[in-house]
mmCIF file of C-alpha atoms and ligand atoms in Angstrom:
data_model
loop_
_atom_site.group_PDB
_atom_site.id
_atom_site.type_symbol
_atom_site.label_atom_id
_atom_site.label_comp_id
_atom_site.label_asym_id
_atom_site.label_seq_id
_atom_site.Cartn_x
_atom_site.Cartn_y
_atom_site.Cartn_z
ATOM 1 C CA MET A 1 -25.587 -84.811 -170.120
ATOM 2 C CA SER A 2 -25.316 -82.870 -166.830
ATOM 3 C CA ARG A 3 -28.614 -82.273 -165.016
ATOM 4 C CA GLY A 4 -27.242 -78.945 -163.698
ATOM 5 C CA PRO A 5 -28.937 -76.586 -166.179
ATOM 6 C CA VAL A 6 -32.288 -78.367 -165.714
ATOM 7 C CA ILE A 7 -31.998 -78.159 -161.914
ATOM 8 C CA LEU A 8 -31.201 -74.443 -162.107
ATOM 9 C CA GLU A 9 -34.096 -73.827 -164.486
ATOM 10 C CA GLN A 10 -36.514 -75.628 -162.128
ATOM 11 C CA LEU A 11 -35.177 -73.730 -159.128
ATOM 12 C CA ARG A 12 -35.502 -70.381 -160.872
ATOM 13 C CA ALA A 13 -39.061 -71.168 -161.962
ATOM 14 C CA ALA A 14 -40.148 -72.361 -158.495
ATOM 15 C CA LEU A 15 -38.536 -69.634 -156.367
ATOM 16 C CA GLY A 16 -38.439 -66.551 -158.620
ATOM 17 C CA VAL A 17 -42.172 -66.034 -158.000
ATOM 18 C CA HIS A 18 -41.335 -65.542 -154.301
ATOM 19 C CA GLY A 19 -38.533 -63.068 -155.040
ATOM 20 C CA VAL A 20 -35.841 -65.634 -154.166
ATOM 21 C CA PHE A 21 -33.035 -65.929 -156.725
ATOM 22 C CA VAL A 22 -30.157 -68.281 -157.489
ATOM 23 C CA ARG A 23 -27.274 -66.113 -156.282
ATOM 24 C CA GLY A 24 -24.404 -68.408 -157.226
ATOM 25 C CA ILE A 25 -23.050 -71.940 -156.984
ATOM 26 C CA VAL A 26 -20.086 -73.253 -154.999
ATOM 27 C CA SER A 27 -18.239 -76.428 -156.070
ATOM 28 C CA PHE A 28 -16.490 -78.785 -153.659
ATOM 29 C CA GLY A 29 -13.966 -81.572 -154.030
ATOM 30 C CA GLU A 30 -14.784 -85.085 -152.849
ATOM 31 C CA GLY A 31 -15.496 -85.018 -149.079
ATOM 32 C CA GLU A 32 -15.081 -81.205 -148.784
ATOM 33 C CA GLY A 33 -18.670 -79.995 -148.997
ATOM 34 C CA PRO A 34 -21.306 -79.783 -146.262
ATOM 35 C CA LEU A 35 -23.100 -82.964 -145.176
ATOM 36 C CA LEU A 36 -26.079 -84.121 -147.183
ATOM 37 C CA THR A 37 -29.023 -85.857 -145.520
ATOM 38 C CA ASP A 38 -27.822 -89.261 -146.812
ATOM 39 C CA GLY A 39 -24.499 -88.864 -144.925
ATOM 40 C CA THR A 40 -22.361 -88.143 -148.009
ATOM 41 C CA THR A 41 -21.008 -84.659 -148.753
ATOM 42 C CA ALA A 42 -22.192 -82.092 -151.293
ATOM 43 C CA ARG A 43 -20.317 -81.540 -154.555
ATOM 44 C CA SER A 44 -22.183 -78.283 -155.100
ATOM 45 C CA VAL A 45 -24.188 -75.771 -153.098
ATOM 46 C CA VAL A 46 -26.671 -73.418 -154.767
ATOM 47 C CA LEU A 47 -27.073 -70.168 -152.821
ATOM 48 C CA LEU A 48 -30.579 -68.676 -152.729
ATOM 49 C CA GLY A 49 -31.324 -65.124 -151.717
ATOM 50 C CA ASN A 50 -33.033 -61.812 -152.117
ATOM 51 C CA ILE A 51 -31.937 -58.900 -154.269
ATOM 52 C CA GLY A 52 -33.122 -55.595 -152.837
ATOM 53 C CA GLY A 53 -36.662 -55.869 -151.475
ATOM 54 C CA SER A 54 -37.528 -58.749 -153.844
ATOM 55 C CA ILE A 55 -38.935 -61.039 -151.139
ATOM 56 C CA TRP A 56 -41.019 -58.423 -149.375
ATOM 57 C CA PRO A 57 -44.316 -58.663 -151.372
ATOM 58 C CA ALA A 58 -44.538 -62.501 -151.221
ATOM 59 C CA PHE A 59 -43.375 -62.665 -147.602
ATOM 60 C CA SER A 60 -45.811 -59.921 -146.511
ATOM 61 C CA ARG A 61 -48.763 -61.722 -148.151
ATOM 62 C CA TRP A 62 -47.817 -64.983 -146.414
ATOM 63 C CA ARG A 63 -47.361 -63.256 -143.070
ATOM 64 C CA GLN A 64 -50.836 -61.745 -143.206
ATOM 65 C CA LEU A 65 -52.507 -65.177 -143.334
ATOM 66 C CA PRO A 66 -54.213 -65.883 -139.988
ATOM 67 C CA GLU A 67 -52.244 -69.136 -139.472
ATOM 68 C CA ASN A 68 -48.945 -67.220 -139.694
ATOM 69 C CA ALA A 69 -49.751 -64.611 -137.058
ATOM 70 C CA GLY A 70 -47.590 -64.390 -133.935
ATOM 71 C CA ARG A 71 -44.585 -66.393 -135.164
ATOM 72 C CA SER A 72 -41.288 -65.529 -133.453
ATOM 73 C CA HIS A 73 -39.170 -65.922 -136.615
ATOM 74 C CA PRO A 74 -41.563 -65.392 -139.517
ATOM 75 C CA LEU A 75 -38.948 -64.719 -142.237
ATOM 76 C CA ASP A 76 -37.002 -67.862 -141.369
ATOM 77 C CA ASP A 77 -40.242 -69.878 -141.268
ATOM 78 C CA TRP A 78 -41.370 -68.484 -144.628
ATOM 79 C CA SER A 79 -37.982 -69.278 -146.190
ATOM 80 C CA LYS A 80 -38.300 -72.894 -145.040
ATOM 81 C CA THR A 81 -41.891 -73.109 -146.266
ATOM 82 C CA ILE A 82 -40.951 -72.134 -149.806
ATOM 83 C CA ILE A 83 -37.489 -73.751 -150.083
ATOM 84 C CA ARG A 84 -38.028 -77.179 -148.458
ATOM 85 C CA PRO A 85 -40.555 -78.498 -151.020
ATOM 86 C CA VAL A 86 -38.222 -77.512 -153.879
ATOM 87 C CA ALA A 87 -35.292 -79.230 -152.132
ATOM 88 C CA SER A 88 -37.296 -82.369 -151.708
ATOM 89 C CA SER A 89 -38.526 -82.435 -155.324
ATOM 90 C CA LEU A 90 -34.907 -82.075 -156.556
ATOM 91 C CA GLY A 91 -33.391 -84.574 -154.088
ATOM 92 C CA ALA A 92 -31.301 -81.791 -152.481
ATOM 93 C CA THR A 93 -30.415 -81.029 -148.845
ATOM 94 C CA ALA A 94 -31.653 -77.616 -147.653
ATOM 95 C CA TYR A 95 -29.520 -75.394 -145.399
ATOM 96 C CA PHE A 96 -30.788 -72.234 -143.743
ATOM 97 C CA PRO A 97 -28.678 -69.277 -142.563
ATOM 98 C CA SER A 98 -30.557 -69.104 -139.271
ATOM 99 C CA ASP A 99 -30.040 -72.747 -138.303
ATOM 100 C CA PRO A 100 -27.129 -73.705 -136.063
ATOM 101 C CA PRO A 101 -24.592 -75.095 -136.611
ATOM 102 C CA TRP A 102 -24.240 -72.096 -138.942
ATOM 103 C CA GLN A 103 -23.243 -72.970 -142.438
ATOM 104 C CA PRO A 104 -20.658 -70.503 -143.813
ATOM 105 C CA PHE A 105 -23.044 -68.552 -146.026
ATOM 106 C CA GLN A 106 -20.748 -65.570 -146.340
ATOM 107 C CA ARG A 107 -17.738 -67.696 -147.250
ATOM 108 C CA TRP A 108 -19.888 -69.451 -149.862
ATOM 109 C CA ALA A 109 -21.066 -66.080 -151.251
ATOM 110 C CA ILE A 110 -17.493 -64.813 -151.488
ATOM 111 C CA GLU A 111 -16.624 -67.872 -153.558
ATOM 112 C CA ALA A 112 -19.821 -68.187 -155.612
ATOM 113 C CA GLU A 113 -20.395 -64.524 -156.418
ATOM 114 C CA GLY A 114 -16.977 -62.946 -155.937
ATOM 115 C CA LEU A 115 -18.355 -60.699 -153.172
ATOM 116 C CA ARG A 116 -16.189 -58.921 -150.577
ATOM 117 C CA ALA A 117 -16.802 -57.816 -147.006
ATOM 118 C CA SER A 118 -17.754 -54.188 -146.397
ATOM 119 C CA PRO A 119 -16.435 -52.396 -143.294
ATOM 120 C CA LEU A 120 -19.797 -53.336 -141.714
ATOM 121 C CA GLY A 121 -18.931 -57.037 -141.957
ATOM 122 C CA ILE A 122 -21.807 -57.804 -144.305
ATOM 123 C CA LEU A 123 -20.880 -58.486 -147.919
ATOM 124 C CA ILE A 124 -21.202 -55.783 -150.532
ATOM 125 C CA HIS A 125 -22.310 -56.378 -154.113
ATOM 126 C CA PRO A 126 -21.221 -53.853 -156.782
ATOM 127 C CA VAL A 127 -24.776 -53.457 -158.082
ATOM 128 C CA TYR A 128 -27.028 -54.303 -155.112
ATOM 129 C CA GLY A 129 -24.698 -52.769 -152.518
ATOM 130 C CA LEU A 130 -25.580 -53.920 -148.996
ATOM 131 C CA TRP A 131 -29.168 -54.641 -150.032
ATOM 132 C CA HIS A 132 -29.171 -58.393 -150.459
ATOM 133 C CA GLY A 133 -29.204 -61.448 -148.224
ATOM 134 C CA TYR A 134 -29.490 -65.217 -148.181
ATOM 135 C CA ARG A 135 -32.661 -67.187 -147.527
ATOM 136 C CA GLY A 136 -31.238 -70.681 -147.898
ATOM 137 C CA ALA A 137 -28.953 -72.961 -149.894
ATOM 138 C CA LEU A 138 -29.320 -76.354 -151.510
ATOM 139 C CA GLY A 139 -26.648 -79.059 -151.382
ATOM 140 C CA PHE A 140 -26.399 -81.524 -154.283
ATOM 141 C CA ALA A 141 -24.453 -84.752 -154.661
ATOM 142 C CA GLN A 142 -23.599 -83.822 -158.244
ATOM 143 C CA ALA A 143 -21.442 -80.986 -159.549
ATOM 144 C CA ILE A 144 -23.455 -78.090 -160.962
ATOM 145 C CA GLU A 145 -21.655 -75.523 -163.037
ATOM 146 C CA ASN A 146 -21.898 -71.935 -161.771
ATOM 147 C CA ASP A 147 -23.744 -69.981 -164.470
ATOM 148 C CA VAL A 148 -23.831 -66.762 -162.407
ATOM 149 C CA LEU A 149 -21.138 -64.296 -163.443
ATOM 150 C CA PRO A 150 -18.806 -63.138 -160.642
ATOM 151 C CA ALA A 151 -19.907 -59.765 -159.360
ATOM 152 C CA PHE A 152 -16.757 -57.691 -159.881
ATOM 153 C CA SER A 153 -13.020 -57.601 -160.094
ATOM 154 C CA GLN A 154 -12.589 -54.472 -157.987
ATOM 155 C CA HIS A 155 -13.926 -54.093 -154.463
ATOM 156 C CA PRO A 156 -16.377 -51.126 -154.343
ATOM 157 C CA CYS A 157 -15.180 -50.208 -150.827
ATOM 158 C CA ASP A 158 -11.620 -49.726 -152.189
ATOM 159 C CA LEU A 159 -13.030 -47.106 -154.568
ATOM 160 C CA CYS A 160 -14.941 -45.344 -151.778
ATOM 161 C CA VAL A 161 -12.710 -42.656 -150.290
ATOM 162 C CA GLU A 162 -15.118 -41.152 -147.744
ATOM 163 C CA LYS A 163 -16.309 -44.467 -146.224
ATOM 164 C CA PRO A 164 -19.396 -42.813 -144.684
ATOM 165 C CA CYS A 165 -20.534 -46.197 -143.268
ATOM 166 C CA VAL A 166 -17.671 -46.136 -140.765
ATOM 167 C CA THR A 167 -18.632 -42.760 -139.285
ATOM 168 C CA ALA A 168 -22.442 -42.799 -139.639
ATOM 169 C CA CYS A 169 -23.166 -45.009 -136.637
ATOM 170 C CA PRO A 170 -24.122 -42.684 -133.723
ATOM 171 C CA VAL A 171 -22.533 -45.057 -131.168
ATOM 172 C CA GLU A 172 -19.511 -46.137 -133.226
ATOM 173 C CA ALA A 173 -20.616 -49.775 -133.286
ATOM 174 C CA VAL A 174 -18.734 -50.261 -136.563
ATOM 175 C CA THR A 175 -15.130 -50.822 -135.538
ATOM 176 C CA ALA A 176 -12.045 -52.274 -137.192
ATOM 177 C CA ALA A 177 -12.244 -55.101 -134.647
ATOM 178 C CA GLY A 178 -15.793 -55.985 -135.706
ATOM 179 C CA PHE A 179 -19.372 -55.053 -135.056
ATOM 180 C CA ASP A 180 -20.222 -53.992 -131.476
ATOM 181 C CA ILE A 181 -23.617 -55.643 -131.178
ATOM 182 C CA SER A 182 -24.210 -54.726 -127.525
ATOM 183 C CA GLY A 183 -23.405 -51.032 -128.196
ATOM 184 C CA CYS A 184 -25.808 -51.129 -131.159
ATOM 185 C CA ARG A 185 -28.604 -52.807 -129.186
ATOM 186 C CA SER A 186 -28.268 -50.399 -126.220
ATOM 187 C CA HIS A 187 -28.595 -47.457 -128.594
ATOM 188 C CA LEU A 188 -31.662 -48.983 -130.286
ATOM 189 C CA ARG A 189 -33.425 -48.901 -126.898
ATOM 190 C CA THR A 190 -32.902 -45.132 -126.503
ATOM 191 C CA ARG A 191 -35.273 -42.526 -127.839
ATOM 192 C CA GLU A 192 -32.723 -41.435 -130.463
ATOM 193 C CA GLY A 193 -32.302 -45.047 -131.546
ATOM 194 C CA ARG A 194 -36.041 -45.634 -131.767
ATOM 195 C CA ASP A 195 -36.567 -42.455 -133.811
ATOM 196 C CA GLY A 196 -33.525 -43.097 -136.036
ATOM 197 C CA CYS A 197 -32.242 -46.589 -136.824
ATOM 198 C CA MET A 198 -35.273 -48.561 -135.584
ATOM 199 C CA GLY A 199 -37.780 -46.853 -137.856
ATOM 200 C CA GLY A 200 -35.693 -46.067 -140.913
ATOM 201 C CA GLY A 201 -32.998 -48.756 -140.814
ATOM 202 C CA CYS A 202 -29.340 -48.922 -139.714
ATOM 203 C CA LEU A 203 -27.814 -45.494 -140.434
ATOM 204 C CA ALA A 204 -24.445 -47.020 -141.367
ATOM 205 C CA ARG A 205 -26.020 -49.372 -143.903
ATOM 206 C CA ASN A 206 -28.336 -46.638 -145.265
ATOM 207 C CA VAL A 207 -25.518 -44.182 -145.948
ATOM 208 C CA CYS A 208 -23.612 -46.522 -148.307
ATOM 209 C CA PRO A 209 -23.739 -44.985 -151.812
ATOM 210 C CA VAL A 210 -23.480 -48.348 -153.608
ATOM 211 C CA GLY A 211 -26.742 -49.874 -154.857
ATOM 212 C CA ALA A 212 -28.880 -47.206 -153.164
ATOM 213 C CA SER A 213 -31.781 -47.919 -155.544
ATOM 214 C CA TYR A 214 -31.938 -51.476 -154.120
ATOM 215 C CA ARG A 215 -32.518 -50.236 -150.563
ATOM 216 C CA TYR A 216 -35.187 -52.274 -148.787
ATOM 217 C CA PRO A 217 -38.667 -50.756 -148.432
ATOM 218 C CA VAL A 218 -39.113 -48.972 -145.114
ATOM 219 C CA GLU A 219 -41.324 -51.759 -143.657
ATOM 220 C CA GLN A 220 -38.582 -54.304 -144.399
ATOM 221 C CA LEU A 221 -35.906 -52.066 -142.864
ATOM 222 C CA ALA A 222 -37.982 -51.771 -139.695
ATOM 223 C CA PHE A 223 -38.596 -55.544 -139.672
ATOM 224 C CA HIS A 224 -34.857 -56.340 -139.793
ATOM 225 C CA MET A 225 -34.070 -53.761 -137.132
ATOM 226 C CA ALA A 226 -36.726 -55.250 -134.828
ATOM 227 C CA ALA A 227 -35.127 -58.687 -135.344
ATOM 228 C CA LEU A 228 -31.669 -57.279 -134.605
ATOM 229 C CA GLN A 229 -32.865 -55.650 -131.380
ATOM 230 C CA LEU A 230 -34.182 -58.955 -129.903
HETATM 231 C C1 LIG B 301 -24.428 -64.621 -136.045
HETATM 232 C C2 LIG B 301 -24.927 -63.675 -137.092
HETATM 233 C C3 LIG B 301 -25.130 -62.360 -136.730
HETATM 234 C C4 LIG B 301 -24.823 -61.848 -135.333
HETATM 235 C C5 LIG B 301 -23.326 -61.550 -135.203
HETATM 236 C C6 LIG B 301 -22.749 -60.915 -136.457
HETATM 237 C C7 LIG B 301 -21.295 -60.485 -136.318
HETATM 238 N N1 LIG B 301 -20.953 -59.400 -137.009
HETATM 239 O O1 LIG B 301 -20.520 -61.113 -135.665
HETATM 240 C C8 LIG B 301 -25.700 -60.583 -135.245
HETATM 241 C C9 LIG B 301 -27.030 -60.939 -134.594
HETATM 242 C C10 LIG B 301 -25.118 -59.403 -134.509
HETATM 243 C C11 LIG B 301 -25.915 -60.289 -136.731
HETATM 244 C C12 LIG B 301 -26.322 -59.063 -137.182
HETATM 245 C C13 LIG B 301 -26.533 -58.774 -138.513
HETATM 246 N N2 LIG B 301 -26.509 -59.644 -139.531
HETATM 247 CO CO1 LIG B 301 -25.985 -61.494 -139.365
HETATM 248 N N3 LIG B 301 -25.646 -63.337 -139.345
HETATM 249 C C14 LIG B 301 -25.190 -64.125 -138.422
HETATM 250 C C15 LIG B 301 -25.128 -65.574 -138.976
HETATM 251 C C16 LIG B 301 -26.375 -66.318 -138.476
HETATM 252 C C17 LIG B 301 -23.882 -66.387 -138.637
HETATM 253 C C18 LIG B 301 -22.535 -65.688 -138.953
HETATM 254 C C19 LIG B 301 -21.410 -66.623 -138.624
HETATM 255 O O2 LIG B 301 -20.813 -66.508 -137.565
HETATM 256 N N4 LIG B 301 -21.130 -67.583 -139.492
HETATM 257 C C20 LIG B 301 -20.136 -68.594 -139.236
HETATM 258 C C21 LIG B 301 -18.874 -68.373 -140.121
HETATM 259 C C22 LIG B 301 -17.901 -69.520 -139.969
HETATM 260 O O3 LIG B 301 -19.352 -68.358 -141.464
HETATM 261 P P1 LIG B 301 -18.478 -67.720 -142.682
HETATM 262 O O4 LIG B 301 -19.444 -67.390 -143.796
HETATM 263 O O5 LIG B 301 -17.336 -68.578 -143.067
HETATM 264 O O6 LIG B 301 -17.903 -66.425 -142.027
HETATM 265 C C23 LIG B 301 -17.210 -65.518 -142.810
HETATM 266 C C24 LIG B 301 -17.856 -64.218 -142.655
HETATM 267 O O7 LIG B 301 -18.219 -64.016 -141.295
HETATM 268 C C25 LIG B 301 -16.752 -63.320 -143.133
HETATM 269 N N5 LIG B 301 -16.760 -62.010 -142.459
HETATM 270 C C26 LIG B 301 -17.623 -61.518 -141.587
HETATM 271 N N6 LIG B 301 -17.306 -60.322 -141.245
HETATM 272 C C27 LIG B 301 -16.230 -60.015 -141.880
HETATM 273 C C28 LIG B 301 -15.523 -58.853 -141.856
HETATM 274 C C29 LIG B 301 -14.389 -58.756 -142.639
HETATM 275 C C30 LIG B 301 -13.632 -57.482 -142.595
HETATM 276 C C31 LIG B 301 -14.018 -59.867 -143.458
HETATM 277 C C32 LIG B 301 -12.833 -59.771 -144.332
HETATM 278 C C33 LIG B 301 -14.757 -61.048 -143.450
HETATM 279 C C34 LIG B 301 -15.882 -61.090 -142.663
HETATM 280 O O8 LIG B 301 -15.525 -64.020 -142.817
HETATM 281 C C35 LIG B 301 -15.842 -65.296 -142.293
HETATM 282 C C36 LIG B 301 -14.833 -66.321 -142.710
HETATM 283 O O9 LIG B 301 -14.868 -66.579 -144.103
HETATM 284 C C37 LIG B 301 -25.156 -65.296 -140.511
HETATM 285 C C38 LIG B 301 -25.818 -66.402 -141.339
HETATM 286 C C39 LIG B 301 -24.796 -67.477 -141.675
HETATM 287 N N7 LIG B 301 -25.153 -68.715 -141.467
HETATM 288 O O10 LIG B 301 -23.706 -67.148 -142.151
HETATM 289 C C40 LIG B 301 -25.925 -63.973 -140.598
HETATM 290 C C41 LIG B 301 -25.561 -62.990 -141.699
HETATM 291 C C42 LIG B 301 -24.056 -62.905 -141.763
HETATM 292 N N8 LIG B 301 -26.094 -61.732 -141.200
HETATM 293 C C43 LIG B 301 -26.544 -60.952 -142.117
HETATM 294 C C44 LIG B 301 -27.085 -59.653 -141.903
HETATM 295 C C45 LIG B 301 -27.731 -58.968 -143.118
HETATM 296 C C46 LIG B 301 -27.027 -59.049 -140.655
HETATM 297 C C47 LIG B 301 -27.606 -57.672 -140.273
HETATM 298 C C48 LIG B 301 -27.430 -56.553 -141.281
HETATM 299 C C49 LIG B 301 -29.084 -57.917 -139.964
HETATM 300 C C50 LIG B 301 -29.975 -56.781 -139.537
HETATM 301 N N9 LIG B 301 -31.020 -57.146 -138.850
HETATM 302 O O11 LIG B 301 -29.816 -55.647 -139.823
HETATM 303 C C51 LIG B 301 -26.844 -57.379 -138.974
HETATM 304 C C52 LIG B 301 -25.517 -56.633 -139.301
HETATM 305 C C53 LIG B 301 -24.541 -56.681 -138.205
HETATM 306 C C54 LIG B 301 -23.117 -56.412 -138.670
HETATM 307 N N10 LIG B 301 -22.801 -55.184 -139.060
HETATM 308 O O12 LIG B 301 -22.311 -57.316 -138.684
HETATM 309 C C55 LIG B 301 -26.456 -61.612 -143.481
HETATM 310 C C56 LIG B 301 -25.319 -60.987 -144.299
HETATM 311 C C57 LIG B 301 -25.658 -60.897 -145.774
HETATM 312 C C58 LIG B 301 -24.522 -60.204 -146.476
HETATM 313 N N11 LIG B 301 -24.884 -59.298 -147.366
HETATM 314 O O13 LIG B 301 -23.389 -60.467 -146.215
HETATM 315 C C59 LIG B 301 -26.252 -63.128 -143.105
HETATM 316 C C60 LIG B 301 -25.427 -63.949 -144.084
HETATM 317 C C61 LIG B 301 -27.687 -63.708 -142.932
HETATM 318 C C62 LIG B 301 -28.508 -63.800 -144.191
HETATM 319 N N12 LIG B 301 -29.702 -64.383 -144.028
HETATM 320 O O14 LIG B 301 -28.186 -63.392 -145.277
HETATM 321 N N13 LIG B 301 -25.667 -61.385 -137.502
#
């Protein structure tokens, strides 16, 4: 019998308490997956991530511990702290979105969850909107069947006529050619940027009508903006 369902059950039990969920599973042919620590390649990758502000309570508690003060990348460190022991107990290889060489997390999410890119570049989910992200992924030598239903058959941005996300950015950093990160960062350093996007979150992301009830809590929005400004 396949060990897949047991692995997924153990993962869900170990990580759900931290607000990290199994977001979907990608399957690979022989030799096509990312490298595992033993030098072979993965047959499946389980994507792990947050839905809305799900990680914020557990992460905030961890961050307040004296030994975690003053870290330069606390969210990445926390993700590794909770995901690595689970990877090791399951004999999996852990990948993290922040670690170069970057693994193609967005390509994996498109395949595993049926997500599509929004005009902002980040992927949109029909229920969670733009309010989700990835905290890690686990590579396995065995095939694991994807038990997560694909998110949708129709792209929510195709149904959105107004596309307020494209016009909401005060410095037009959202362009058809991609995201203008230097224009965004320069604006964040101005008084208008500090009073607007820095405190309350990216205006373009905030204005999206999809999944508005999953919007991150204000402290999390400010945390991500501070990281983006670095
Ligand atoms: C480098 C990087 C950045 C850079 C450059 C981003 C850029 N737009 O070029 C900077 C620092 C600017 C950045 C900013 C942000 N990022 Co960023 N970033 C990354 C990182 C580390 C690598 C991306 C990469 O180049 N991958 C390499 C390629 C090969 O991987 P890939 O999956 O195959 O790439 C596909 C996607 O890029 C996709 N794609 C991307 N944009 C578009 C646009 C269209 C129209 C289409 C069709 C496809 C598409 O097509 C590629 C080919 O399949 C990823 C994590 C990761 N490892 O993926 C996070 C990641 C993409 N970022 C993420 C987020 C949330 C953000 C911010 C919102 C963070 C914030 N603090 O607010 C901003 C948003 C900026 C924006 N509007 O794009 C999330 C996106 C989650 C999601 N819902 O999709 C990721 C996955 C990190 C995570 N932990 O979840 N980011």
